Coordinates of C-alpha atoms in Angstrom, one line a residue:
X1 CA 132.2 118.1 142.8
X2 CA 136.1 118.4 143.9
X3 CA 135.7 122.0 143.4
X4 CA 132.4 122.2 145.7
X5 CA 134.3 119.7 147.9
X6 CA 137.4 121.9 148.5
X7 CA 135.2 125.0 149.1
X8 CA 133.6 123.5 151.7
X9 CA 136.8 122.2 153.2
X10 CA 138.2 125.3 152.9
X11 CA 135.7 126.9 154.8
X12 CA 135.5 124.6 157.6
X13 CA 139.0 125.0 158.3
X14 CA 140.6 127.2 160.8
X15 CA 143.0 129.1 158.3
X16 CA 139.6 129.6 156.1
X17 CA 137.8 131.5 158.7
X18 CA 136.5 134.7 157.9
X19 CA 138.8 134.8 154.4
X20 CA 137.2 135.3 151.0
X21 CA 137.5 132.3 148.5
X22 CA 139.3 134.3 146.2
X23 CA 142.0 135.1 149.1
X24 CA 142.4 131.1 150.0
X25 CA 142.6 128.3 148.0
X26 CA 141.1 129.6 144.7
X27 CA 143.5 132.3 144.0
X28 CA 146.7 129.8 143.7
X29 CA 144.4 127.3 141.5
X30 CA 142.9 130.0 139.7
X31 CA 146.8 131.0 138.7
X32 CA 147.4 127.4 137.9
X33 CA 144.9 127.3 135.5
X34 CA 146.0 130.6 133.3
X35 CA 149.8 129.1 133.9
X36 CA 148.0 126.2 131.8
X37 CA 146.1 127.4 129.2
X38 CA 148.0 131.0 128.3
X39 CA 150.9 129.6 126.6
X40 CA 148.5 127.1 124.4
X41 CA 146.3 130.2 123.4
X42 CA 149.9 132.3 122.6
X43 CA 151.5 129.5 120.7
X44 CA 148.2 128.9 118.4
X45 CA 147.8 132.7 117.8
X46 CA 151.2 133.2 116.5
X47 CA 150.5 129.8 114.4
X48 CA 153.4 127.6 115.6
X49 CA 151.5 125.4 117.4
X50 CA 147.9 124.6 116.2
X51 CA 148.9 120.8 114.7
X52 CA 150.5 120.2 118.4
X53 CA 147.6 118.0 120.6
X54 CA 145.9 119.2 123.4
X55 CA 147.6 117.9 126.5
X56 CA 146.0 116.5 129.4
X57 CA 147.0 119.3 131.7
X58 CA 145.3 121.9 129.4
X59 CA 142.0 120.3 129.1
X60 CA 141.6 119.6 132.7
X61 CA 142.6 123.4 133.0
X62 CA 139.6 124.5 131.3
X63 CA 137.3 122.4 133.1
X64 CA 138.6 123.8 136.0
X65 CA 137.8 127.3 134.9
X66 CA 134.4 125.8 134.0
X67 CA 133.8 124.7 137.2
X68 CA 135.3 127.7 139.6
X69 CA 132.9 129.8 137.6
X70 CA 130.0 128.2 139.7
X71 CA 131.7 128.7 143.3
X72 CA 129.9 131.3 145.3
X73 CA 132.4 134.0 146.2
X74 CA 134.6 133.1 143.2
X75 CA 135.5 135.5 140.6
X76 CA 137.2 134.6 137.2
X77 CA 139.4 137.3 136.2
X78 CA 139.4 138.9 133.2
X79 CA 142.7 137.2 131.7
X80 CA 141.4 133.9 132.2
X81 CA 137.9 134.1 130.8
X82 CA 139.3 135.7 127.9
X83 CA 142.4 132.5 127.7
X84 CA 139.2 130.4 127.7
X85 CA 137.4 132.0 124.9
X86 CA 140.6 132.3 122.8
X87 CA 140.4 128.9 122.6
X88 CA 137.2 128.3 121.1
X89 CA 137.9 127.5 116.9
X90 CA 134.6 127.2 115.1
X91 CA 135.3 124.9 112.6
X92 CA 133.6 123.0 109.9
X93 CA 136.9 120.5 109.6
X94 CA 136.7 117.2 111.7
X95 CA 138.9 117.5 114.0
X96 CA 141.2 114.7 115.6
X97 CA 140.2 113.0 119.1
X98 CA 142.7 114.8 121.4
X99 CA 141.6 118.5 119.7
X100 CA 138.0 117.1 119.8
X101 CA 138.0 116.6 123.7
X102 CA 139.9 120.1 124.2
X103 CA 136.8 121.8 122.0
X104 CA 134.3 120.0 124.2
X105 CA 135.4 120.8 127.0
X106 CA 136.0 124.9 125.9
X107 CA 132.2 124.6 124.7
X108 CA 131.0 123.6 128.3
X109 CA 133.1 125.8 130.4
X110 CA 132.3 129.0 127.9
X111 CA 128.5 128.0 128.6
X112 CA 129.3 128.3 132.4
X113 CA 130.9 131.4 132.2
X114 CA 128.7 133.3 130.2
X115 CA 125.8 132.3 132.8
X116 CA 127.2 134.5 134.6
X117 CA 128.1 136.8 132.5
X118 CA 125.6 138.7 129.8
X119 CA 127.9 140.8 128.2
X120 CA 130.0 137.7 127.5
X121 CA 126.7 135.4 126.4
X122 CA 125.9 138.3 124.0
X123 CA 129.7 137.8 122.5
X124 CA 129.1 134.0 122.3
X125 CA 126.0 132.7 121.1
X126 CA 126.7 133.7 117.1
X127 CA 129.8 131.4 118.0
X128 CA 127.6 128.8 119.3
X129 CA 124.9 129.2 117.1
X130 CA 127.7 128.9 114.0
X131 CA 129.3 125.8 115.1
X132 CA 125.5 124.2 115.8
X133 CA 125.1 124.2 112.2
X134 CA 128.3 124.0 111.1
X135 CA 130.7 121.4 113.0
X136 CA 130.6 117.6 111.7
X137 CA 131.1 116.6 115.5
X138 CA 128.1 115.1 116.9
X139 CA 130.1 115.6 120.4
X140 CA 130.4 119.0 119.8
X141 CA 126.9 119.9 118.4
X142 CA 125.5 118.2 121.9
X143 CA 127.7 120.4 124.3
X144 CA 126.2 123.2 122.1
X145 CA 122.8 122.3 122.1
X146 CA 123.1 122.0 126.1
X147 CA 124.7 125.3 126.6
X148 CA 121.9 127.1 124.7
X149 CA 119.0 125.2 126.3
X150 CA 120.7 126.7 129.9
X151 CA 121.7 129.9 128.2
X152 CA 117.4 130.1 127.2
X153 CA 116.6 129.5 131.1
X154 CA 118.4 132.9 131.8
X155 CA 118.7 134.5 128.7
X156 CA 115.1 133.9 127.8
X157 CA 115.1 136.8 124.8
X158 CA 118.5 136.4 123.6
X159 CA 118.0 132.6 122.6
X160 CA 114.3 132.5 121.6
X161 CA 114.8 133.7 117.9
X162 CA 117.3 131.4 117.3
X163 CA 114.7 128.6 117.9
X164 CA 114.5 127.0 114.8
X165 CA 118.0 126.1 115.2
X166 CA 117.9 124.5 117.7
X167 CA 115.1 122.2 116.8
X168 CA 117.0 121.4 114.1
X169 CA 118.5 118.9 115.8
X170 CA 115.2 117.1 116.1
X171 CA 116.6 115.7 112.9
X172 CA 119.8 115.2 113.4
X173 CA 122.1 112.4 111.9
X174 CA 122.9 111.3 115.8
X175 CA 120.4 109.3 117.9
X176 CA 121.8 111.0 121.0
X177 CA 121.5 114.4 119.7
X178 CA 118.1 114.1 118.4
X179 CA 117.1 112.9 122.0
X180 CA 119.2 115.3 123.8
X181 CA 116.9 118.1 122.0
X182 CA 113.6 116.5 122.3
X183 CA 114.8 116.5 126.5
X184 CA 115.6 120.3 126.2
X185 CA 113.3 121.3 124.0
X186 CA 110.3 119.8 126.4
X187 CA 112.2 121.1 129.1
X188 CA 111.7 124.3 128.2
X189 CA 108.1 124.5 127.1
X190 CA 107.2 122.5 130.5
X191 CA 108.8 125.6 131.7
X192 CA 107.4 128.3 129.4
X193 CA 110.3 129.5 128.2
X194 CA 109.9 128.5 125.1
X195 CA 106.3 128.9 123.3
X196 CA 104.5 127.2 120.5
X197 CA 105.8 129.6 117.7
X198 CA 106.3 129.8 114.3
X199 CA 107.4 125.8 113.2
X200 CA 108.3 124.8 116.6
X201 CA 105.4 122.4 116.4
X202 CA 105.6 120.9 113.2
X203 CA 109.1 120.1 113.7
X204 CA 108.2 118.4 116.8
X205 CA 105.8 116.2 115.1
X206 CA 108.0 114.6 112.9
X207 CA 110.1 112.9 115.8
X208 CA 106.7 111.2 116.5
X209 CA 107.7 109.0 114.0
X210 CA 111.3 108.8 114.4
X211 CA 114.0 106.0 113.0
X212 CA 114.5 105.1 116.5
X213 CA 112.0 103.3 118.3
X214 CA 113.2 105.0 121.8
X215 CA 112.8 108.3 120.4
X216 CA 109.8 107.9 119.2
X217 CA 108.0 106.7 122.1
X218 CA 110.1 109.3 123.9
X219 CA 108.3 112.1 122.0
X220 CA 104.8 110.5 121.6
X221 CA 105.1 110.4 125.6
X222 CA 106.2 113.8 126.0
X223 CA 103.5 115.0 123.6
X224 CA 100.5 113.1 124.2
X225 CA 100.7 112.8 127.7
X226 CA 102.6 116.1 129.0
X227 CA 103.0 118.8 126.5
X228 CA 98.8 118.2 125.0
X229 CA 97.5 118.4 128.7
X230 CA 99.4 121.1 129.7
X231 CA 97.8 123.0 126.7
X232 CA 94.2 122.5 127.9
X233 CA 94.7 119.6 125.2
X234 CA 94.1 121.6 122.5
X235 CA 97.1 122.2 120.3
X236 CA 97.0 118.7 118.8
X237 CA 93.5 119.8 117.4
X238 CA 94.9 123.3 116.4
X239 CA 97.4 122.3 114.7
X240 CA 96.3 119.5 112.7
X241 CA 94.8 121.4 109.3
X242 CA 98.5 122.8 108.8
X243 CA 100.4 120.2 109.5
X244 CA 98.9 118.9 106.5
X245 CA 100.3 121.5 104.2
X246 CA 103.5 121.3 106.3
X247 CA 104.8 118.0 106.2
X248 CA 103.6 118.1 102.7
X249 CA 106.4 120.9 102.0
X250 CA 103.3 122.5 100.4
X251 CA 103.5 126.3 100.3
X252 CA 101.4 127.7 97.8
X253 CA 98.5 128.4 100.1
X254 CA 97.9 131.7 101.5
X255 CA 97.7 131.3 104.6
X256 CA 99.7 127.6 105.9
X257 CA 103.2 127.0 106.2
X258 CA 104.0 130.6 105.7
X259 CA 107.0 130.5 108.2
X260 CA 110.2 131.9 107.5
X261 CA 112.9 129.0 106.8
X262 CA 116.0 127.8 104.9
X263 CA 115.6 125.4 101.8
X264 CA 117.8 123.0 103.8
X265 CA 115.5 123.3 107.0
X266 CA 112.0 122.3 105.1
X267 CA 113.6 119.5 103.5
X268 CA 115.0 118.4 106.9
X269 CA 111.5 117.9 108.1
X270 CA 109.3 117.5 105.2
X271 CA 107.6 113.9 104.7
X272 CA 106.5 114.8 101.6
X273 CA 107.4 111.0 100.5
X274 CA 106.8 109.1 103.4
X275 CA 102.5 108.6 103.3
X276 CA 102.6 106.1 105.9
X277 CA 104.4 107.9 108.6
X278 CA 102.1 111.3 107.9
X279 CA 99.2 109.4 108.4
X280 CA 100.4 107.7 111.4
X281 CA 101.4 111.9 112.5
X282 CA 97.3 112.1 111.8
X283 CA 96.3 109.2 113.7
X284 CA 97.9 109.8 116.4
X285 CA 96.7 114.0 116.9
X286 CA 93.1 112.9 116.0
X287 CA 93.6 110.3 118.8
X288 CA 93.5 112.6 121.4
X289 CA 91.0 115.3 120.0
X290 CA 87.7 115.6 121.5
X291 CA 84.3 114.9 120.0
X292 CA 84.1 118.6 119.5
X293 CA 87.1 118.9 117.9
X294 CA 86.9 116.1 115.0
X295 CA 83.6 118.2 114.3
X296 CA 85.9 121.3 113.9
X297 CA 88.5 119.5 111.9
X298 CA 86.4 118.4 109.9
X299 CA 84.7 121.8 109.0
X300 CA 88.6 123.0 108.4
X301 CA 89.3 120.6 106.1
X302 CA 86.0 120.5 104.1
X303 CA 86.2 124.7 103.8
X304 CA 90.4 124.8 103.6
X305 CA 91.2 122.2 101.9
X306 CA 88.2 120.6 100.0
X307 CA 86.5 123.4 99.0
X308 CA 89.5 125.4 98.4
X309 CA 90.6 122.7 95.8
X310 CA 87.3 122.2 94.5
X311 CA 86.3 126.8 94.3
X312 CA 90.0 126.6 92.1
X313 CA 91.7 128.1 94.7
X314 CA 94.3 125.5 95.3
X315 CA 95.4 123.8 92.1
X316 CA 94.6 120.4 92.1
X317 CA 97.8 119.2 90.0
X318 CA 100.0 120.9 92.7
X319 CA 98.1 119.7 95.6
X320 CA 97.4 116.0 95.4
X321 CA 99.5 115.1 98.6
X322 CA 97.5 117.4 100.4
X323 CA 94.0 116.6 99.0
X324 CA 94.8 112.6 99.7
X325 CA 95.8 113.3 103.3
X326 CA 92.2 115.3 103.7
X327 CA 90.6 112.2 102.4
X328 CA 92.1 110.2 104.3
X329 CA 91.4 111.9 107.5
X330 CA 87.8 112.4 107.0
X331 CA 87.6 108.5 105.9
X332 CA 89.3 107.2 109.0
X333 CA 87.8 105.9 112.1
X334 CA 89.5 108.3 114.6
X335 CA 88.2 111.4 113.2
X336 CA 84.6 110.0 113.9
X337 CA 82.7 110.8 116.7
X338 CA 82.4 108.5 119.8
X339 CA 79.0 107.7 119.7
X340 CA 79.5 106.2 115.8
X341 CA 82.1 104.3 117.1
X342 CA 80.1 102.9 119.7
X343 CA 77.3 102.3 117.1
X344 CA 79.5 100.5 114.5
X345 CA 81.4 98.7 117.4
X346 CA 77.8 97.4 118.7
X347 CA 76.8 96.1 114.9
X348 CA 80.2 94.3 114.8
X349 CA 79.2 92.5 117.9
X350 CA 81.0 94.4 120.3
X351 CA 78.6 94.6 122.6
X352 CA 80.4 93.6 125.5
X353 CA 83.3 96.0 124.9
X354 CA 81.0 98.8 125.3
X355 CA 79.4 97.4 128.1
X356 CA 82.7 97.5 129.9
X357 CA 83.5 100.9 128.8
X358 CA 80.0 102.1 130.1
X359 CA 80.8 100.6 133.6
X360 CA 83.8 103.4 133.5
X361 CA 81.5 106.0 132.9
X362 CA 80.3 108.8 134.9
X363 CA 77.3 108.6 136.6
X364 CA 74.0 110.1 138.4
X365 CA 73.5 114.1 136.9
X366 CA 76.9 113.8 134.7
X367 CA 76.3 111.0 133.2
X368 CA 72.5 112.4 131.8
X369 CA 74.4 115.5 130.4
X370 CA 77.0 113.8 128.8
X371 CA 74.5 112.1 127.2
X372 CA 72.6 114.7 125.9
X373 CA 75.6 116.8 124.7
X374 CA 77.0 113.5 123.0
X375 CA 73.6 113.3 121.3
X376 CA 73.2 117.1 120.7
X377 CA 76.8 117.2 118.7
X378 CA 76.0 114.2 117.2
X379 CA 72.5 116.1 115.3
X380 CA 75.0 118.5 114.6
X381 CA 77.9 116.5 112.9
X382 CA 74.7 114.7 110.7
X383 CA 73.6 118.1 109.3
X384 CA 77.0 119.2 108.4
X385 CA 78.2 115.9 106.7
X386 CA 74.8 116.7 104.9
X387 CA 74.6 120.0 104.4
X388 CA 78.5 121.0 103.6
X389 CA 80.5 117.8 103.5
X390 CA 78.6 115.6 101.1
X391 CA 77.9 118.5 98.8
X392 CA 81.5 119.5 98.8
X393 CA 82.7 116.3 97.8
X394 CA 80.3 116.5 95.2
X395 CA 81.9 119.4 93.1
X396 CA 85.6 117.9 94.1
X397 CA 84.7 115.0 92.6
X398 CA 83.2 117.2 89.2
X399 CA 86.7 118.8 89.3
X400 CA 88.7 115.6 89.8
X401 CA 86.7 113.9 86.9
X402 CA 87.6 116.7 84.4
X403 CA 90.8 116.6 85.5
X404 CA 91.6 112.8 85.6
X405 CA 92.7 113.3 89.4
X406 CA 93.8 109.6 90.6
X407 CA 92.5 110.7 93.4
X408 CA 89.2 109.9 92.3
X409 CA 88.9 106.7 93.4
X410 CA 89.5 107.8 97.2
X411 CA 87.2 110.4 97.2
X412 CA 84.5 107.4 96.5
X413 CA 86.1 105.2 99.3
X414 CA 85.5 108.4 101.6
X415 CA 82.0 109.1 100.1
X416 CA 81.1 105.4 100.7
X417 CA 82.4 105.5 104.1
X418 CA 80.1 108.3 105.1
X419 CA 77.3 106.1 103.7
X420 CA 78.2 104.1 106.1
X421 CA 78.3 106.0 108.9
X422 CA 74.8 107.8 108.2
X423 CA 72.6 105.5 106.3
X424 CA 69.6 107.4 107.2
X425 CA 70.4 110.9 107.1
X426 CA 72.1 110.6 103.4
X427 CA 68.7 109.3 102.2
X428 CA 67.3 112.9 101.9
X429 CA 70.5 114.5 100.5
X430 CA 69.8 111.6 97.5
X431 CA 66.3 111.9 97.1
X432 CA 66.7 115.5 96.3
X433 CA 69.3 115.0 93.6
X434 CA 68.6 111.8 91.7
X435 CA 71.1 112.3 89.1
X436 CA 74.0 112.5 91.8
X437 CA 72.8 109.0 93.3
X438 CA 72.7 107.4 89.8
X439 CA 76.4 108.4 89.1
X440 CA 77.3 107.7 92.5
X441 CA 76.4 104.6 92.5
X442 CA 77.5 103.5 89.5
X443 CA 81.2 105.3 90.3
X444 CA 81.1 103.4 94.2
X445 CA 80.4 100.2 92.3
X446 CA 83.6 100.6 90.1
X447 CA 85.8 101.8 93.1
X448 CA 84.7 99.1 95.4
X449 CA 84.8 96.4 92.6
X450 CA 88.7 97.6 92.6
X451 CA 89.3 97.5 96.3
X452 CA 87.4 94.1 97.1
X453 CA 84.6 92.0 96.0
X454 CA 81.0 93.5 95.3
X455 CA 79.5 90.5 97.4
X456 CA 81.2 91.5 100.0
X457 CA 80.1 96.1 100.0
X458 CA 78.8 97.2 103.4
X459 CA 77.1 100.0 102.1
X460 CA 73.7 100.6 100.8
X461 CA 73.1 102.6 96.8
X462 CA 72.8 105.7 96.5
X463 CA 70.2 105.5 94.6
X464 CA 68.4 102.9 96.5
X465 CA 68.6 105.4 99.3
X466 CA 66.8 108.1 97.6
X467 CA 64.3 105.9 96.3
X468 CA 63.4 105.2 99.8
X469 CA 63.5 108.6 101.1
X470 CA 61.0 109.5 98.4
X471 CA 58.7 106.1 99.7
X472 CA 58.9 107.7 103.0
X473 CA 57.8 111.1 102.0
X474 CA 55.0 110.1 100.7
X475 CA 53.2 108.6 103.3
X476 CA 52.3 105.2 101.8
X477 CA 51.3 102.5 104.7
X478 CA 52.5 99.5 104.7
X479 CA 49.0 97.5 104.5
X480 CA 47.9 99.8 101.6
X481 CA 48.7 98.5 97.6
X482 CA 51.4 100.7 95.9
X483 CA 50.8 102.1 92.7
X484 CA 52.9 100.3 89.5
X485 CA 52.6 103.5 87.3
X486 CA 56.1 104.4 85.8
X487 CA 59.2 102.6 86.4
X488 CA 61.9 103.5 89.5
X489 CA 65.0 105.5 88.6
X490 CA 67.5 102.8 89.3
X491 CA 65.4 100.5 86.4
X492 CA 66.1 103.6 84.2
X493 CA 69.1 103.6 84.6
X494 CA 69.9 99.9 84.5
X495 CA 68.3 99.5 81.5
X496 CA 70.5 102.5 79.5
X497 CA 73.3 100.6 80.6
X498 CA 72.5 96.9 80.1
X499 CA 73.2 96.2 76.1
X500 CA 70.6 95.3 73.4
X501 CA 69.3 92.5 73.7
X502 CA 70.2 91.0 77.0
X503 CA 68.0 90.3 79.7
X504 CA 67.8 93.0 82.4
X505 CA 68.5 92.0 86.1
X506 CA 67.3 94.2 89.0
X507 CA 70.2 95.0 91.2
X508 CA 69.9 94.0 94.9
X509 CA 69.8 97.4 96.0
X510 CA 66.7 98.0 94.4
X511 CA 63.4 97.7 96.3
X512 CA 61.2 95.3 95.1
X513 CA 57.6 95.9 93.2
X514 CA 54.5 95.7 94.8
X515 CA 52.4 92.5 93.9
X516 CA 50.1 94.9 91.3
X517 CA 53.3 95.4 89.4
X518 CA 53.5 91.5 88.8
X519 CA 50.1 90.8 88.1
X520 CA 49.9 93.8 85.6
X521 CA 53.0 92.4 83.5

C-alpha cells in the first residue's frame, strides 16, 4: 500500500508530470533495494556468510521488490529479479526465525514476479513445488501453497498437473495450512480452473471429517452447499461407489482407485481404520442425493460391489472393509427413498412432522406430477430390491457362509431391514423359494437375538411371509373353511429342530389353523 501510495503521489505532483515511473521515484528505490540484497546473495555464494542472520534492511528489501513488481509502469531489471531468486534455498533443514522470515518473504515476492513473468514461473515452480513437499516450515509451505493457487489463475496449464500436490496439504500437520488449501483449492474450482480430476475429489472428502471442528464445517459448507450445486448436484452421487474403494486404500479392483499416486500420498488420505468417520463421509453424500440417485447407488453397489464379491471377482478375504461399507449403505435410512421415509415416519407417529413438511410442498399441476413420479420410482425401487438386490444378497450370503465372513451377521441386519421397508413386495420373492425363507429366518433370528431382544424384532418371518403370499395366491375367501390337509412349512421346520421329546410350540410368526384343523386333532 506505501508503494501504491507513493505512485500516486508521484504522479500527482508537478515534477512527476509526464515522466515514466521508472524515470522518478522508482528508479533510486529500485537501486536501494539491489544496494541491499546483492552483497547478501555474494557473501552466501562464496559461503562466508550463510550462518550470518538476515537483517532487517534485507528483508524489507525483498518485499520491496515484491511489491514494485505490481506498479503499472514499473519494470524490475534483470539484476534484481535474478538477486531475488538467488536467494531462494530449498531446504529440508529447519531453519532459525530470522532465516525463516527472509525465506518467507523471498517465496512471496518470487510469486509476484513470476506473475509477470512466464519464462521465470516456468524456472520456479519445481522450486516451489520441491520445497511444498519438502520444508518442515508450516510458514513456508503456506506462502507456497498461496503462490501456486495465483500462479494456477494465470498459468492455468503449467500448475494443473501438479494438483495432487497441492491437495496434499488437505492433510497437513497445520490447521492453518489445511484451511488455507481447502480456501484455494475451492477458489479455484468455483472458478473452473481447476476440475474434478483424477483424486481431487476423494481427497477433498476426507476434510469432511477433519480434526478440527472449523475445518470441517468449513468443507462440509463449501461442499454441500457451493461446490454440489454448482455441479447440477450430481458429483456427490457420482462419486460415491469409489469413494468406497478409496478411503478403503482398496486397489485390487479393476476399475476404482486406479489413480496414479505416491505410497506416502494414499496413506495420507486413507481411512482405512477409521469406520466411523467413512460412514459419516457416506452419510453425509447420500444426504444430498436425489430419490433417483439412491436408486442408482444402489444398482452400483449391488452389481460392483455385491455381486462382484459374491461372482468371485473381488476376493472376499481382501475386501471386507469394502463389502461392510456396502452393507452399511444399503441398510441405512439416507439411502432410502423419500416416500419410505415418509411411510416409516407416519407408523412411528410422525404424522405431524409430515404434515408440516407437506404444507412446504409444491402445489396445483407440480405437485400431482411429483406425486406420480415419487410413486412411479418408488414401483421401480420395489422390483429391483426384488428382482436384483434380494437375490444378490442371497448368493453373498452362500459365499460368506462357506467362507466364515464375520460379515455375516450384517448382511442379515441389511436383509432384515429391507423386510422392513417392503413387507409386501418380499412376500412373493419368499413364496417362490421356500427353502431361502426357512434359513432366513432361522439365520435373522440368531442375528437379531445378538443385537437386541427377540420380543422386541420389527420385522415379520421370512417364512411367514411366503406362507401368506401362497394363501393369497390361491384365492381362498375369508368366509370359506380352509382345508387342514398337510402341515405348513414353518411346522416342518420347527419340528426338525425342536428335540425328541419336547413339546412343540408354534412360533408367533406363524399363521394360525383354521377351526377344522382343531376339531380334526
Amino acid at each position: 500500500e506505501l508503494v501504491k501510495a507513493a505512485a500516486a503521489l508521484h504522479k500527482a505532483s508537478p515534477k512527476g508530470a509526464g515522466k515514466s515511473e521508472e524515470a522518478g521515484w522508482s528508479a533510486p528505490l529500485m537501486v536501494a533495494v539491489v544496494d541491499a540484497i546483492q552483497p547478501v546473495v555474494e557473501a552466501r555464494l562464496k559461503g562466508d556468510g550463510g550462518d550470518k542472520p538476515a537483517s532487517a534492511k534485507v528483508v524489507n528489501a525483498v518485499f520491496l521488490a515484491g511489491a514494485l513488481s505490481f506498479v503499472p509502469g514499473v519494470s524490475l531489471p534483470t539484476r534484481l529479479v535474478n538477486s531475488v531468486q538467488a536467494l531462494f534455498e530449498p531446504s529440508s533443514v529447519e531453519k532459525d526465525s530470522s532465516e525463516l522470515l527472509l525465506q518467507s518473504h523471498v517465496i512471496s515476492s518470487l510469486g509476484k514476479i513470476c506473475l509477470l513473468d512466464a519464462s521465470l514461473a516456468k524456472k520456479c515452480v519445481k522450486l516451489f513445488l520441491k520445497e511444498l513437499s519438502c520444508t518442515p516450515s508450516a510458514v513456508l509451505r503456506n506462502n507456497v501453497l498461496v503462490v501456486l493457487s495465483d500462479m494456477c489463475v494465470r498459468y492455468t496449464s503449467l500448475i494443473d498437473p501438479h494438483m495432487p500436490l497441492l491437495a496434499m496439504c488437505l492433510r497437513d500437520d497445520n490447521d492453518v495450512v489445511r484451511q488455507h488449501a481447502l480456501v484455494l483449492i475451492t477458489r479455484l474450482l468455483c472458478t473452473d480452473y481447476v476440475k474434478w480430476k483424477g483424486p481431487l475429489f476423494f481427497r477433498y472428502l476426507v476434510a469432511l471429517v477433519d480434526d478440527s471442528p472449523i475445518i470441517r464445517q468449513q468443507a462440509r459448507n463449501c461442499l454441500l452447499k457451493v461446490l454440489h450445486p454448482k455441479s447440477g448436484n450430481h458429483i456427490c452421487h457420482s462419486y460415491l461407489v469409489e469413494s468406497i474403494f478409496v478411503l478403503n486404500d482398496y486397489t485390487e479392483h479393476a476399475v476404482y482407485n486406479k489413480f496414479p499416486s505416491t505410497p506416502e500420498e494414499r496413506a495420507r488420505f486413507s481411512l482405512a481404520g477409521d469406520q466411523d468417520k467413512r460412514r459419516e463421509v457416506y452419510a453425509l453424500l447420500l444426504g444430498e442425493s436425489s430419490d433417483e440417485q439412491r436408486f442408482q447407488t444402489t444398482s452400483k453397489l449391488c452389481e460392483e460391489i455385491l455381486g462382484a464379491v459374491a461372482d468371485g471377482a473381488i476376493p472376499l478375504e481382501s475386501a471386507d472393509a469394502v463389502l461392510g461399507d456396502a452393507l452399511h449403505i444399503l441398510s441405512s435410512k439416507e439411502i432410502r427413498l423419500s416416500a419410505v421415509q415418509r411411510f416409516q415416519n407416519a407408523a412411528a407417529g410422525a404424522e405431524e412432522e409430515e404434515e408440516q413438511k407437506s404444507s412446504a410442498a409444491p402445489s396445483g399441476g407440480n405437485m400431482v406430477a411429483v406425486a406420480a413420479k415419487s410413486k412411479l420410482l418408488s414401483q421401480i425401487v420395489k422390483r429391483n430390491v426384488m428382482q436384483n438386490v434380494v437375490p444378490t444378497l442371497a448368493a453373498l450370503k452362500s459365499v460368506m457362509e462357506r467362507a466364515h465372513s464375520s460379515l455375516l451377521g450384517d448382511l442379515m441386519l441389511t436383509l432384515g431391514q429391507i423386510m422392513r421397508d417392503y413387507k409386501t413386495e418380499i412376500a412373493d420373492v419368499f413364496a417362490s423359494n421356500r427353502q431361502l425363507a426357512k434359513e432366513l429366518e432361522y439365520d435373522l433370528r440368531l442375528a437379531e437375538g445378538r443385537s437386541s431382544d427377540v420380543k422386541n424384532r420389527s420385522f415379520a418371518s421370512p417364512a411367514s411371509l411366503a406362507a401368506s403370499a401362497s394363501r393369497k395366491r390361491k384365492g381362498s375367501s375369508a368366509g370359506k373353511r380352509k382345508s387342514s390337509i398337510g402341515t405348513p412349512p414353518l411346522l416342518v421346520a420347527n419340528a426338525v429342530r425342536a428335540a425328541p421329546g419336547s413339546a412343540r410350540k408354534t412360533p408367533l410368526s406363524v399363521p394360525r389353523l383354521s377351526s377344522s384343523s382343531s376339531s380334526a386333532n
